[in-house]
mmCIF file of C-alpha atoms in Angstrom:
data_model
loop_
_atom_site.group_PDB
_atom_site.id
_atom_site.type_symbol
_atom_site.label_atom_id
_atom_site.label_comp_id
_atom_site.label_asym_id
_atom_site.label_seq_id
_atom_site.Cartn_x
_atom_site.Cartn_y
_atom_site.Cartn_z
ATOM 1 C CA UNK A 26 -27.698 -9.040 -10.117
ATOM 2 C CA UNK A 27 -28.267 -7.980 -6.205
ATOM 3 C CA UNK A 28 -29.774 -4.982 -4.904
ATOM 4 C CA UNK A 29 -28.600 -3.060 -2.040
ATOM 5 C CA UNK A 30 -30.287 -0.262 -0.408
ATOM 6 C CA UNK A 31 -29.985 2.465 2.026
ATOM 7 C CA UNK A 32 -33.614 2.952 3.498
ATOM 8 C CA UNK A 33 -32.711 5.694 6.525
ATOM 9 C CA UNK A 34 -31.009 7.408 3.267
ATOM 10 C CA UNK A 35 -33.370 6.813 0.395
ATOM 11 C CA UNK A 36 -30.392 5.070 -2.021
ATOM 12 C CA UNK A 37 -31.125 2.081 -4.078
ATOM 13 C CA UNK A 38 -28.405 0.289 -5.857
ATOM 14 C CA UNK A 39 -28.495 -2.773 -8.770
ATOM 15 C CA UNK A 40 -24.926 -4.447 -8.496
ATOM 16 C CA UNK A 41 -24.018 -6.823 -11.299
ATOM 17 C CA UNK A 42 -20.568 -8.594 -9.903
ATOM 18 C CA UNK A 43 -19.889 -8.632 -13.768
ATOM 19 C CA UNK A 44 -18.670 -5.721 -14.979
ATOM 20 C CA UNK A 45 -17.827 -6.458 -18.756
ATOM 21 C CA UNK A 46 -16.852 -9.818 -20.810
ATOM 22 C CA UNK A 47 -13.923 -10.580 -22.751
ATOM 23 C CA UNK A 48 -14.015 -13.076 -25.541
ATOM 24 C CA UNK A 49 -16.578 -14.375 -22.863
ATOM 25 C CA UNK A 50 -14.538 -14.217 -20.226
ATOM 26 C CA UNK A 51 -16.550 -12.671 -17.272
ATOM 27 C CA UNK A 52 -14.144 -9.740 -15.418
ATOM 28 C CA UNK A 53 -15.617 -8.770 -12.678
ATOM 29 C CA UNK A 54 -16.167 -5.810 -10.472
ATOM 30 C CA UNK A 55 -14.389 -7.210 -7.563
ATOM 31 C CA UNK A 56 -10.886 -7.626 -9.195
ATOM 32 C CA UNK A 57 -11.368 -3.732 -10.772
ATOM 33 C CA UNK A 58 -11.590 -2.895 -7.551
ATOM 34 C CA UNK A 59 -8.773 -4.500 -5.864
ATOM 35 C CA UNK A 60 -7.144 -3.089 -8.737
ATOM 36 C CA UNK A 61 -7.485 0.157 -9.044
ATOM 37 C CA UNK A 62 -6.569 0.546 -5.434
ATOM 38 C CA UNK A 63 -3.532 -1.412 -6.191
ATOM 39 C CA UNK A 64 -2.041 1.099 -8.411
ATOM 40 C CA UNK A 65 -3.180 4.129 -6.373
ATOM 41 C CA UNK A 66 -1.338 2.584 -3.500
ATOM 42 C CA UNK A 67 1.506 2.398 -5.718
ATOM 43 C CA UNK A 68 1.473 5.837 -6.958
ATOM 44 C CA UNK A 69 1.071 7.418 -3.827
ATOM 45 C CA UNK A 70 3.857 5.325 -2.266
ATOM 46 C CA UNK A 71 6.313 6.619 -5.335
ATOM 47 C CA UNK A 72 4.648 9.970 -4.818
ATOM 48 C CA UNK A 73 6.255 10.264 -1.225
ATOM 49 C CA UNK A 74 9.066 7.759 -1.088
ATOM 50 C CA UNK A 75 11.445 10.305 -1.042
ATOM 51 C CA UNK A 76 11.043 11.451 2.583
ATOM 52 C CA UNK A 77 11.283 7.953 3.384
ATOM 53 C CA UNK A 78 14.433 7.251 2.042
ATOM 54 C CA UNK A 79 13.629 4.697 -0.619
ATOM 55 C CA UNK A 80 14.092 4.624 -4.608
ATOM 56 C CA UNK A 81 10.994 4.084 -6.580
ATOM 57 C CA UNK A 82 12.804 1.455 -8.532
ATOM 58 C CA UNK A 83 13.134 -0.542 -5.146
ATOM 59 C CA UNK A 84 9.521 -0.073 -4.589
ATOM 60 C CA UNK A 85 8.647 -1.728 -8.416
ATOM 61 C CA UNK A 86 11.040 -4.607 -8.143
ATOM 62 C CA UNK A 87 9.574 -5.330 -4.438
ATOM 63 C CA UNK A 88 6.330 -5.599 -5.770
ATOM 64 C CA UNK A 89 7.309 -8.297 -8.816
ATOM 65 C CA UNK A 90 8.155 -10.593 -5.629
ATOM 66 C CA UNK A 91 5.392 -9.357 -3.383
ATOM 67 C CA UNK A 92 2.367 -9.043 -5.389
ATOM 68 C CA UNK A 93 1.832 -12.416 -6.185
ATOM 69 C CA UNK A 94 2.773 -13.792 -3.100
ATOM 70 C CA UNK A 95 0.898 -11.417 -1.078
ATOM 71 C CA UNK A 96 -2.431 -12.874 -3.466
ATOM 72 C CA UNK A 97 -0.933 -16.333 -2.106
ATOM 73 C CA UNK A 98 -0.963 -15.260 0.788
ATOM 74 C CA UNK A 99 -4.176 -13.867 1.567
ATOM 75 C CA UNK A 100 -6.459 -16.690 -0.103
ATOM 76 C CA UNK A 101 -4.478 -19.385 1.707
ATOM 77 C CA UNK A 102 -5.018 -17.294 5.144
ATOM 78 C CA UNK A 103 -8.815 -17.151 4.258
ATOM 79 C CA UNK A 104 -9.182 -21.021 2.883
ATOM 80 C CA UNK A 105 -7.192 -22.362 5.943
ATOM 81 C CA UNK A 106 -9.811 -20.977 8.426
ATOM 82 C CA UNK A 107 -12.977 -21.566 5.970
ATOM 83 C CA UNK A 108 -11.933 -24.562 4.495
ATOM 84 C CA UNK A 109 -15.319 -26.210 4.340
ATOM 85 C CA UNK A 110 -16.594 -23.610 1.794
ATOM 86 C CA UNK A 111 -14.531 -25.615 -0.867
ATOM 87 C CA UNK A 112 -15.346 -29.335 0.379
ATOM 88 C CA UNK A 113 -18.114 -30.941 -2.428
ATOM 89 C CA UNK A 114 -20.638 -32.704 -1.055
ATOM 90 C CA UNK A 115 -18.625 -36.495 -0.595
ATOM 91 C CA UNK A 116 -16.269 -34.384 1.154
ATOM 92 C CA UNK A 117 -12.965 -33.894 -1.140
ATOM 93 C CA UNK A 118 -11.927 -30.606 -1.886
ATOM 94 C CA UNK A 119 -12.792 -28.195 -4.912
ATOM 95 C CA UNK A 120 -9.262 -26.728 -5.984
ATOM 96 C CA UNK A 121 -10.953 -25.047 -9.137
ATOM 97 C CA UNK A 122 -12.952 -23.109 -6.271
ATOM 98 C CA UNK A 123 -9.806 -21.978 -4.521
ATOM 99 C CA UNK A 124 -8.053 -20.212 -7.250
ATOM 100 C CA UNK A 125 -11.298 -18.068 -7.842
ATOM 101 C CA UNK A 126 -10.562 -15.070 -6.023
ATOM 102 C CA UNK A 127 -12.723 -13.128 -8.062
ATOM 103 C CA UNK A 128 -15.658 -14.557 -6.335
ATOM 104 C CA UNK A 129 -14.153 -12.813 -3.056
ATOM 105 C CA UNK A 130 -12.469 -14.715 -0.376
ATOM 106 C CA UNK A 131 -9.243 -12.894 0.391
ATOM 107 C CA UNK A 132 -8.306 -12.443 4.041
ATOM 108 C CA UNK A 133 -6.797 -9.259 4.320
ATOM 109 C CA UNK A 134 -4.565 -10.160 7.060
ATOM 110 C CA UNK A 135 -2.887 -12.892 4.948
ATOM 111 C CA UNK A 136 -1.636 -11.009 2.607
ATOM 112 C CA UNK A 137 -0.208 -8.160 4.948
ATOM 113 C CA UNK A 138 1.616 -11.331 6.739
ATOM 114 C CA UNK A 139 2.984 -12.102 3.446
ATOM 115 C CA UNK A 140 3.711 -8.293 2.188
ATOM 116 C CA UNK A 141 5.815 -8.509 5.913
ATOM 117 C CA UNK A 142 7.938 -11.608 5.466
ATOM 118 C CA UNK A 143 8.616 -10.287 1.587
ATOM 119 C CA UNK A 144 9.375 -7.211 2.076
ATOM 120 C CA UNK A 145 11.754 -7.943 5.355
ATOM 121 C CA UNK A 146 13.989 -10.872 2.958
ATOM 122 C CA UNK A 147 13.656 -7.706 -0.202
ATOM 123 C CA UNK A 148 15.337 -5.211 2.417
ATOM 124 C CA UNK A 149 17.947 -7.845 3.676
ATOM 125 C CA UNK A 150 18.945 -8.612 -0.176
ATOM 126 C CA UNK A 151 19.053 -5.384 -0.907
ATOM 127 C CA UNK A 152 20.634 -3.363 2.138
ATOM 128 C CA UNK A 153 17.495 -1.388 2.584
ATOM 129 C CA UNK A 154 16.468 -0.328 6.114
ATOM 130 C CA UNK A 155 13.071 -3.021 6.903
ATOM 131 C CA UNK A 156 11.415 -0.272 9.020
ATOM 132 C CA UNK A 157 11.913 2.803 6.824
ATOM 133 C CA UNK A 158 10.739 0.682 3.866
ATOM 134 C CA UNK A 159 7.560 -0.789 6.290
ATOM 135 C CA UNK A 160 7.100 2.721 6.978
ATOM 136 C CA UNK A 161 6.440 3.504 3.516
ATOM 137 C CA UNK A 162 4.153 0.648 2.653
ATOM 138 C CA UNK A 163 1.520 0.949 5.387
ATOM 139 C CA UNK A 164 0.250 3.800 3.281
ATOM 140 C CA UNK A 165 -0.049 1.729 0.139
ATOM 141 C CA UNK A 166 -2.091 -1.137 2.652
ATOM 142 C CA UNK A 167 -4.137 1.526 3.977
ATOM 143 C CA UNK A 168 -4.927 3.011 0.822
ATOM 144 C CA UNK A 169 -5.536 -0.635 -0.607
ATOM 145 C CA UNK A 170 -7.925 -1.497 1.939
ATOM 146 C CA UNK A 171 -9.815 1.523 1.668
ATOM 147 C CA UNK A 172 -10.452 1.051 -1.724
ATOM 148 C CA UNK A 173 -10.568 -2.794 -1.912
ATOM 149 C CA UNK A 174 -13.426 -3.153 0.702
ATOM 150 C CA UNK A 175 -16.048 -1.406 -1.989
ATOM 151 C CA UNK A 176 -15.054 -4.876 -3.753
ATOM 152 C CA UNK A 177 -17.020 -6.722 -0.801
ATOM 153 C CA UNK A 178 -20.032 -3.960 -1.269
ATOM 154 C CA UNK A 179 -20.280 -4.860 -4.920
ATOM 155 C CA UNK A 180 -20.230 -8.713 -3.985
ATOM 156 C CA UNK A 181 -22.352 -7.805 -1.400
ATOM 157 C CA UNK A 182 -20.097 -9.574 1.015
ATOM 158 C CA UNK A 183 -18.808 -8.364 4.384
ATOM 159 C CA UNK A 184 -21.163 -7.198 6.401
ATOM 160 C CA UNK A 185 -22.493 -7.092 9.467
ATOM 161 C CA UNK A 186 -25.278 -8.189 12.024
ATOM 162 C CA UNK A 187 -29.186 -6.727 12.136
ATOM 163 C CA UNK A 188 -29.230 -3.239 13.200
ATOM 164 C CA UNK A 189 -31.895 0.207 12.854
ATOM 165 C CA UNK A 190 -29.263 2.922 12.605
ATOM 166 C CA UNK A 191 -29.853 5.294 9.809
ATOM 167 C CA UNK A 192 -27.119 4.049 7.660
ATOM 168 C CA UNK A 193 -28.397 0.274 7.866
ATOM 169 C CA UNK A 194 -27.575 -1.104 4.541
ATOM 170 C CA UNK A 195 -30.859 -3.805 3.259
ATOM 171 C CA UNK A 196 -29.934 -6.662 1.656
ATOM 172 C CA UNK A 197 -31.511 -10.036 0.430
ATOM 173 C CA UNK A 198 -29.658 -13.037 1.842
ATOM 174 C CA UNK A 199 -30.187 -16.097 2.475
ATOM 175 C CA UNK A 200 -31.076 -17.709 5.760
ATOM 176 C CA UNK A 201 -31.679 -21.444 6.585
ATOM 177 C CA UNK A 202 -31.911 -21.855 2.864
ATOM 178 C CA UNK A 203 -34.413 -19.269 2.279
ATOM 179 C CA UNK A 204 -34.152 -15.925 0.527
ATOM 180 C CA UNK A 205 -34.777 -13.154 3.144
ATOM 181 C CA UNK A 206 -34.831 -9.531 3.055
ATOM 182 C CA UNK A 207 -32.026 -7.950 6.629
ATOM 183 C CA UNK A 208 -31.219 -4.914 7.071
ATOM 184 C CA UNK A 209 -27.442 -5.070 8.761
ATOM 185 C CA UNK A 210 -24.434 -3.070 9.465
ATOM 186 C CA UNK A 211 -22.903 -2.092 6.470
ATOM 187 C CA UNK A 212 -19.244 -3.068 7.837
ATOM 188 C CA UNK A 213 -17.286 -2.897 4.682
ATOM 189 C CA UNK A 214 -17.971 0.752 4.687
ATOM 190 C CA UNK A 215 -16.712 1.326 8.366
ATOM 191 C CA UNK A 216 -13.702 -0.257 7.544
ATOM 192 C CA UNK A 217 -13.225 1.823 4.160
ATOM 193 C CA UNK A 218 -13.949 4.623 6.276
ATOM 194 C CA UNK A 219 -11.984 3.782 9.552
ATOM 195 C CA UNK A 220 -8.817 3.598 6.938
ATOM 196 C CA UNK A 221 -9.752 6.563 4.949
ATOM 197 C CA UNK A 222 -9.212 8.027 8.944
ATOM 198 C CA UNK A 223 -6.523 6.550 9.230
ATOM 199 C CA UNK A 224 -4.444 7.201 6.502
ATOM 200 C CA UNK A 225 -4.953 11.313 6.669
ATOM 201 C CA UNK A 226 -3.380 10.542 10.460
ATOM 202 C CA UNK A 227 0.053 8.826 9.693
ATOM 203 C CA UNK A 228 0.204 11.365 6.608
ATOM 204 C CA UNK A 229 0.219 14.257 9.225
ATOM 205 C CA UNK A 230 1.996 12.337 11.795
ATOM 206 C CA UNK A 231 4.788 11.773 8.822
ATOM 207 C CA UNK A 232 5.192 15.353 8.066
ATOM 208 C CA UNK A 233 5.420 16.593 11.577
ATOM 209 C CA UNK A 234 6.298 13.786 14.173
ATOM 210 C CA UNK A 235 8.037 10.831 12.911
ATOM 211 C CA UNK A 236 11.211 10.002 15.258
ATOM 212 C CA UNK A 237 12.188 6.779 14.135
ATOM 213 C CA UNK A 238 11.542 4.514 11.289
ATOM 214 C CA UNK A 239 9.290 2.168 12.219
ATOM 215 C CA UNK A 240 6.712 4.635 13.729
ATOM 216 C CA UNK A 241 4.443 4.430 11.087
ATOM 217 C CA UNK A 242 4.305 0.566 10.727
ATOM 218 C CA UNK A 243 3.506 0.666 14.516
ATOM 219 C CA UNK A 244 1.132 2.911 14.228
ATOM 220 C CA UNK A 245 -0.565 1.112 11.510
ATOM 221 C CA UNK A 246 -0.974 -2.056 13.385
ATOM 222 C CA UNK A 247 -2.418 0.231 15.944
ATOM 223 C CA UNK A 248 -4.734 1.808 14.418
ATOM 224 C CA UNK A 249 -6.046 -0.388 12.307
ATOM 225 C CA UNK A 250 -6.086 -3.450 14.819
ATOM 226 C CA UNK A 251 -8.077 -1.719 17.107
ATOM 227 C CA UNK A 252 -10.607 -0.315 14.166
ATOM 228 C CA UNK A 253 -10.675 -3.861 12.342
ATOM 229 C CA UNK A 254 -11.038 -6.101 16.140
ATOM 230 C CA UNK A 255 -14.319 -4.150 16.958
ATOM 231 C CA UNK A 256 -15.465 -4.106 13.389
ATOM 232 C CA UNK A 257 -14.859 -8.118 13.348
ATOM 233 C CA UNK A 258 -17.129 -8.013 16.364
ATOM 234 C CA UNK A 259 -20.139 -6.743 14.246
ATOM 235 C CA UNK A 260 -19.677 -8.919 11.127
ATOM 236 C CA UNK A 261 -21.564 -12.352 10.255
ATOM 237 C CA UNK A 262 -18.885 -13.859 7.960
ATOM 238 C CA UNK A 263 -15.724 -13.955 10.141
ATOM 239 C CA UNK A 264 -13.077 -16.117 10.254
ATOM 240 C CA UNK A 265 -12.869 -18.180 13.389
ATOM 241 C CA UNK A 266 -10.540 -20.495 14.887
ATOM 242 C CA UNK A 267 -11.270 -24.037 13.928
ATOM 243 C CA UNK A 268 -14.734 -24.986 15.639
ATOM 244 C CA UNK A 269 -14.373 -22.679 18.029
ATOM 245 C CA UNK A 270 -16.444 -19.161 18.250
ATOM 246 C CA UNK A 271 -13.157 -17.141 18.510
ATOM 247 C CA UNK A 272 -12.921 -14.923 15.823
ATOM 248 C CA UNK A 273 -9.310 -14.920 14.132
ATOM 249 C CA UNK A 274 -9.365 -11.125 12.816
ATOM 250 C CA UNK A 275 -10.468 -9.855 15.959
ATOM 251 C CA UNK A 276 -8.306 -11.702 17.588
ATOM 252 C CA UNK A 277 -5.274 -10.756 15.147
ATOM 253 C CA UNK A 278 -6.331 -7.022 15.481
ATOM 254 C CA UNK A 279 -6.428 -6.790 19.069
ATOM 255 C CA UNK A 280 -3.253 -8.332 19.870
ATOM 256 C CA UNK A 281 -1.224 -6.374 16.678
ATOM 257 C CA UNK A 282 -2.733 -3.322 18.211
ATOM 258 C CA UNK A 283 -1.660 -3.749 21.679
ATOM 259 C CA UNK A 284 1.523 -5.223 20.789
ATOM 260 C CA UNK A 285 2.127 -2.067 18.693
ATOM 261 C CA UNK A 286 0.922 0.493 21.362
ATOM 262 C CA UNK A 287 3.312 -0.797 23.869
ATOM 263 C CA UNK A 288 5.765 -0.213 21.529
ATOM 264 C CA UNK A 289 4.697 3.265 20.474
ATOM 265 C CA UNK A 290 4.637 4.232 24.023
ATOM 266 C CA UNK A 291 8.218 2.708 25.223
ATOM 267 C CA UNK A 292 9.874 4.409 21.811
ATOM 268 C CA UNK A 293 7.935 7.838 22.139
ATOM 269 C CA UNK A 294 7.890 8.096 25.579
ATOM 270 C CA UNK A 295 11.096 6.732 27.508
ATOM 271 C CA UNK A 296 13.840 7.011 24.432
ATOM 272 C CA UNK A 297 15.742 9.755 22.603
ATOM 273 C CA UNK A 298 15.761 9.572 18.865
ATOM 274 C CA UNK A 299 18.156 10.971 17.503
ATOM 275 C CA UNK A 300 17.235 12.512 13.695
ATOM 276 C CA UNK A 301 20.122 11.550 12.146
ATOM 277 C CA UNK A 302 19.419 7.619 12.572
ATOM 278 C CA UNK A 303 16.688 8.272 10.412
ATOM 279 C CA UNK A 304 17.307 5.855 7.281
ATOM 280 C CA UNK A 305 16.172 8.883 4.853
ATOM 281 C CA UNK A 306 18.529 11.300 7.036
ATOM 282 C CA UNK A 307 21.324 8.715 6.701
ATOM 283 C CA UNK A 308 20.771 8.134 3.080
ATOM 284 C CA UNK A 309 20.788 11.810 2.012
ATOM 285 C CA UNK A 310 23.578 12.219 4.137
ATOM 286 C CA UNK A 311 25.727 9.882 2.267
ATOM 287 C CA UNK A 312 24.548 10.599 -1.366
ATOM 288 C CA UNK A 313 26.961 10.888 -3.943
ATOM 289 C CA UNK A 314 27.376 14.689 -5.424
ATOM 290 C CA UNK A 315 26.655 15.240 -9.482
ATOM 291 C CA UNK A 316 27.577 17.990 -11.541
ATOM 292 C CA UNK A 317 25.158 18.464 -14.381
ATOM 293 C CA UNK A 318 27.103 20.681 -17.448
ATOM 294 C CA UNK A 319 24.830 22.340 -20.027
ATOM 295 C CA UNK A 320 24.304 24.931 -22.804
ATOM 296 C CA UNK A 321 22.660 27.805 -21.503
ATOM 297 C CA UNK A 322 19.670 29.176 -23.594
ATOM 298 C CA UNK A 323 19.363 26.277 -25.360
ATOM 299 C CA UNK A 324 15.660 23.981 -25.344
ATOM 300 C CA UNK A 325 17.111 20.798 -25.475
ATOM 301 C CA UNK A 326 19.922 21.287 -22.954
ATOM 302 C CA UNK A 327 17.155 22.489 -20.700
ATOM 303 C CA UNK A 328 15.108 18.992 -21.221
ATOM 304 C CA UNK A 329 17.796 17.039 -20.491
ATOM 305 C CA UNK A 330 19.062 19.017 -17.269
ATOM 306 C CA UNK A 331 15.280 18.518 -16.155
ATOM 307 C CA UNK A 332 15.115 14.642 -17.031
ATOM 308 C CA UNK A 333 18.608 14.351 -15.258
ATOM 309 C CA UNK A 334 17.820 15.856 -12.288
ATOM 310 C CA UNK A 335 14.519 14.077 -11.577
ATOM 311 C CA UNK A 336 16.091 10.560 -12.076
ATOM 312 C CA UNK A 337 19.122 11.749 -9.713
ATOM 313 C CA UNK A 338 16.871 13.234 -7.285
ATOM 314 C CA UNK A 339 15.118 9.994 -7.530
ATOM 315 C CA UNK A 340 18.626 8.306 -6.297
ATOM 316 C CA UNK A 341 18.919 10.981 -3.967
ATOM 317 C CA UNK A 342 22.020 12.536 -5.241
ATOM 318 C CA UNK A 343 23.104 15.886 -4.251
ATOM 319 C CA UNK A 344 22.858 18.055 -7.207
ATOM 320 C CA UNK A 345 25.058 21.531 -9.174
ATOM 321 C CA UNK A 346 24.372 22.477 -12.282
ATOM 322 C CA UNK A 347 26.794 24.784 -14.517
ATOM 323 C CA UNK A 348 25.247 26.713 -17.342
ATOM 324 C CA UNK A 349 27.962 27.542 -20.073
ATOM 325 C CA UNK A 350 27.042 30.865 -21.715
ATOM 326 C CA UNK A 351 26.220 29.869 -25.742
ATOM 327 C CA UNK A 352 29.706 30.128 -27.215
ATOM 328 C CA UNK A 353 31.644 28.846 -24.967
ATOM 329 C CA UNK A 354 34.689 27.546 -26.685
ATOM 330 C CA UNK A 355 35.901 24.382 -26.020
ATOM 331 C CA UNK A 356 38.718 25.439 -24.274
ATOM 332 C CA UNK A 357 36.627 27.075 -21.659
ATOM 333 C CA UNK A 358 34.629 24.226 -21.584
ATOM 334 C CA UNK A 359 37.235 21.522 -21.043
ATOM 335 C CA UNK A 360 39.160 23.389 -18.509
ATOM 336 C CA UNK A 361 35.796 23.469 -16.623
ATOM 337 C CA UNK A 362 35.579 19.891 -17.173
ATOM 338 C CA UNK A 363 38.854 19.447 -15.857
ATOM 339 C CA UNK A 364 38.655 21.535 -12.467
ATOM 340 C CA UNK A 365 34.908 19.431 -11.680
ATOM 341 C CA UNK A 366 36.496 15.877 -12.369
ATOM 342 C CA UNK A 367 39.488 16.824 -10.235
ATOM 343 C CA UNK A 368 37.165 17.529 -7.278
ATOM 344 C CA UNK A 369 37.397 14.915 -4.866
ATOM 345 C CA UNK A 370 33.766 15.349 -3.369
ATOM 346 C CA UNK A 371 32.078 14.965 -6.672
ATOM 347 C CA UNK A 372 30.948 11.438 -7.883
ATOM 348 C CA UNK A 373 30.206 12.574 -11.413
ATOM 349 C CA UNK A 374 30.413 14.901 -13.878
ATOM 350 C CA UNK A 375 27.564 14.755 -16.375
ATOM 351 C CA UNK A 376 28.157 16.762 -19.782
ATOM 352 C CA UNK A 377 24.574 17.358 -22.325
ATOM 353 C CA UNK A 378 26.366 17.104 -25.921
ATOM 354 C CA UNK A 379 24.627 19.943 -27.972
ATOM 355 C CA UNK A 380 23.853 18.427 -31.163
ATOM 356 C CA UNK A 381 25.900 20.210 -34.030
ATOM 357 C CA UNK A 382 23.279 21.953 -36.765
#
C-alpha cells in the first residue's frame, strides 16, 4: 500500500499495486492497465482502419506476431540499460526478476522499436503498404501510452524531480536508505497528458491534411520525441547510457523528433503529393465489385444483406445490391443471375437463399 497526494489540490490517494488474487495469484494493477489500453488501442485502430487502407483482419494477425515481441522488446530495452537492478548481491543475475514485468520496468521505446521492425517484415509478407499501415498504428501507441502511464502512477513509479507547482504530486520514497516524504513532478501524468494532446492532433490532421502515407508516423515521432526528451529531462529514474549521465530516452526523443521534422518539412513543403498514391486511394481504386441479390421485404434477407456488406466493406469491395420484389419467379430470377455473372466488371455475384416455409 502507498499513498500519493496532491497537496496544491487537496487529493489523497491509497494505491494497493494488487488489485485482486486468483487462486493466490496476485494480478496487479499495473498489467490492468497496460491492458485495458491495449484493447482500446485496438478498437480504435479497427474503428478507423478503413481510411487507411487496411483490413481489420491484417491488423489482428499483426498483433499475434507483434504483441509478444513488442513485450520482448520493451523489457529487454529497459534491462539492457538498468541491468544492475537484477544483479544479487555476489553479482550474478536474477532472471526470475526479469520476466516480472508486472512489477514495472518496460521501456516504452523498446517496444515501439520492436512494433517497427514487426510490423515492416508483416507488411513485406503480406503486400501491405509499411507507411499506410505505420500510419495507422501510431494511434494505437499513442492511445497505449496514454493509458499505460497511469500504470507507473499506481506503482508509483515515473516521476520526476522536487518541485512547488500546484500540481506537485507527494510521495514517500526512499532516499539513502531512508523513508522520506518529496513532493516531485508528477511526470507520468505529463506524458499521459502530452499524448492525450497529441493524439486529438494527428486525428484532425488525418481527416483534413494527410498527403502521403507516412505523415502520421512522422508526425508521431515528432511529437512525441520532443514531448517525451524534455519530460526525460525532469524525471529521476531514467535510463542512461552505460555510466555515463546521458539519458537514453531523451536522447532517443530528440533525435526521432528532429529526424522526423526534417522529414515533415522536405515532404510538406518542397514535394507534390499526388492523392491517388495514397495506399487507401490505391486500394479502393482497385477493389473488386460485388453484387449482393436478395428478397425484398423479407427480415432475414435484410440481415444477411447487412452482415454481407459490413464484412465486404471491411475488404473494401465496391458494393450493388438488387432487391427482387417477393414473388419473383425463378425465371426472373435466374435470368438476372445470368446478365450479373456475365458482367465483366463484377467479381461476384452473391445470392441470400430464402429458406422455403
Amino acid at each position: 500500500m502507498g499513498t500519493v497526494t496532491f497537496p496544491g489540490l487537496g487529493l489523497e490517494f491509497h494505491l494497493n499495486s494488487i488489485a485482486f488474487r486468483v487462486f493466490g495469484w496476485p494480478v496487479h494493477w499495473y498489467g490492468i492497465i497496460i491492458a485495458a489500453g491495449f484493447l482500446l488501442a485496438v478498437l480504435y485502430c479497427c474503428h478507423v482502419s478503413g481510411r487507411f487502407g487496411i483490413k481489420q483482419d491484417d491488423i489482428i494477425d499483426m498483433l499475434f506476431f507483434a504483441v509478444p515481441l513488442c513485450i520482448i522488446g520493451a523489457r529487454l530495452y529497459y534491462i539492457i540499460f538498468y541491468l544492475d537492478l537484477y544483479r544479487r548481491e555476489d553479482g550474478s543475475l536474477d532472471f526470475g526478476a526479469m520476466v516480472r514485468i508486472w512489477d514495472g520496468g518496460l521501456a516504452i521505446y523498446g517496444g515501439v522499436i520492436m512494433a517497427v521492425i514487426v510490423l515492416f517484415v508483416f507488411c513485406r509478407v503480406r503486400k501491405i503498404k509499411f507507411l499506410a499501415f505505420a500510419d495507422l498504428g501510431v494511434y494505437g501507441m499513442l492511445i497505449g501510452q496514454m493509458i499505460g502511464r497511469w500504470g507507473n502512477f499506481v506503482n508509483i513509479e515515473a516521476y520526476g524531480g522536487p518541485t512547488d507547482l500546484p500540481w506537485r504530486m507527494g510521495i514517500y520514497a526512499y532516499v539513502d536508505g531512508a523513508r522520506q516524504y518529496m513532493e516531485v513532478h508528477p511526470t507520468f501524468l505529463y506524458e499521459s497528458l502530452w499524448n492525450l494532446l497529441g493524439f486529438v492532433l494527428l486525428v484532425v490532421i488525418a481527416r483534413k491534411w494527410r498527403k502521403f502515407d507516412g505523415q502520421m508516423f512522422l508526425s508521431y515521432f515528432a511529437w512525441y520525441g520532443v514531448g517525451r526528451g524534455f519530460i526525460e529531462g525532469l524525471r529521476t529514474d531514467s535510463l542512461y547510457f552505460f555510466n555515463t549521465p546521458i539519458r537514453v530516452s531523451q536522447v532517443f526523443g530528440f533525435v526521432t523528433a528532429a529526424i522526423a521534422i526534417v522529414l515533415l518539412i522536405i515532404n510538406l513543403g518542397f514535394r507534390k503529393h499526388d492523392p491517388d498514391d495514397l495506399w487507401v486511394n490505391r486500394v479502393k481504386k482497385s477493389a473488386r465489385r460485388v453484387a449482393l441479390v436478395y428478397v425484398e421485404g423479407d427480415p432475414a434477407g435484410a440481415k444477411w444483406l447487412k452482415e454481407q456488406s459490413r464484412r465486404l466493406t471491411q475488404e473494401f469491395a465496391r458494393l450493388e445490391t438488387y432487391a427482387l420484389p417477393a414473388g419473383t419467379s425463378a425465371e426472373e430470377r435466374d435470368e438476372l443471375l445470368t446478365a450479373l455473372k456475365e458482367r465483366e466488371d463484377l467479381s461476384d455475384v452473391l445470392v441470400y437463399q430464402q429458406k422455403q416455409p
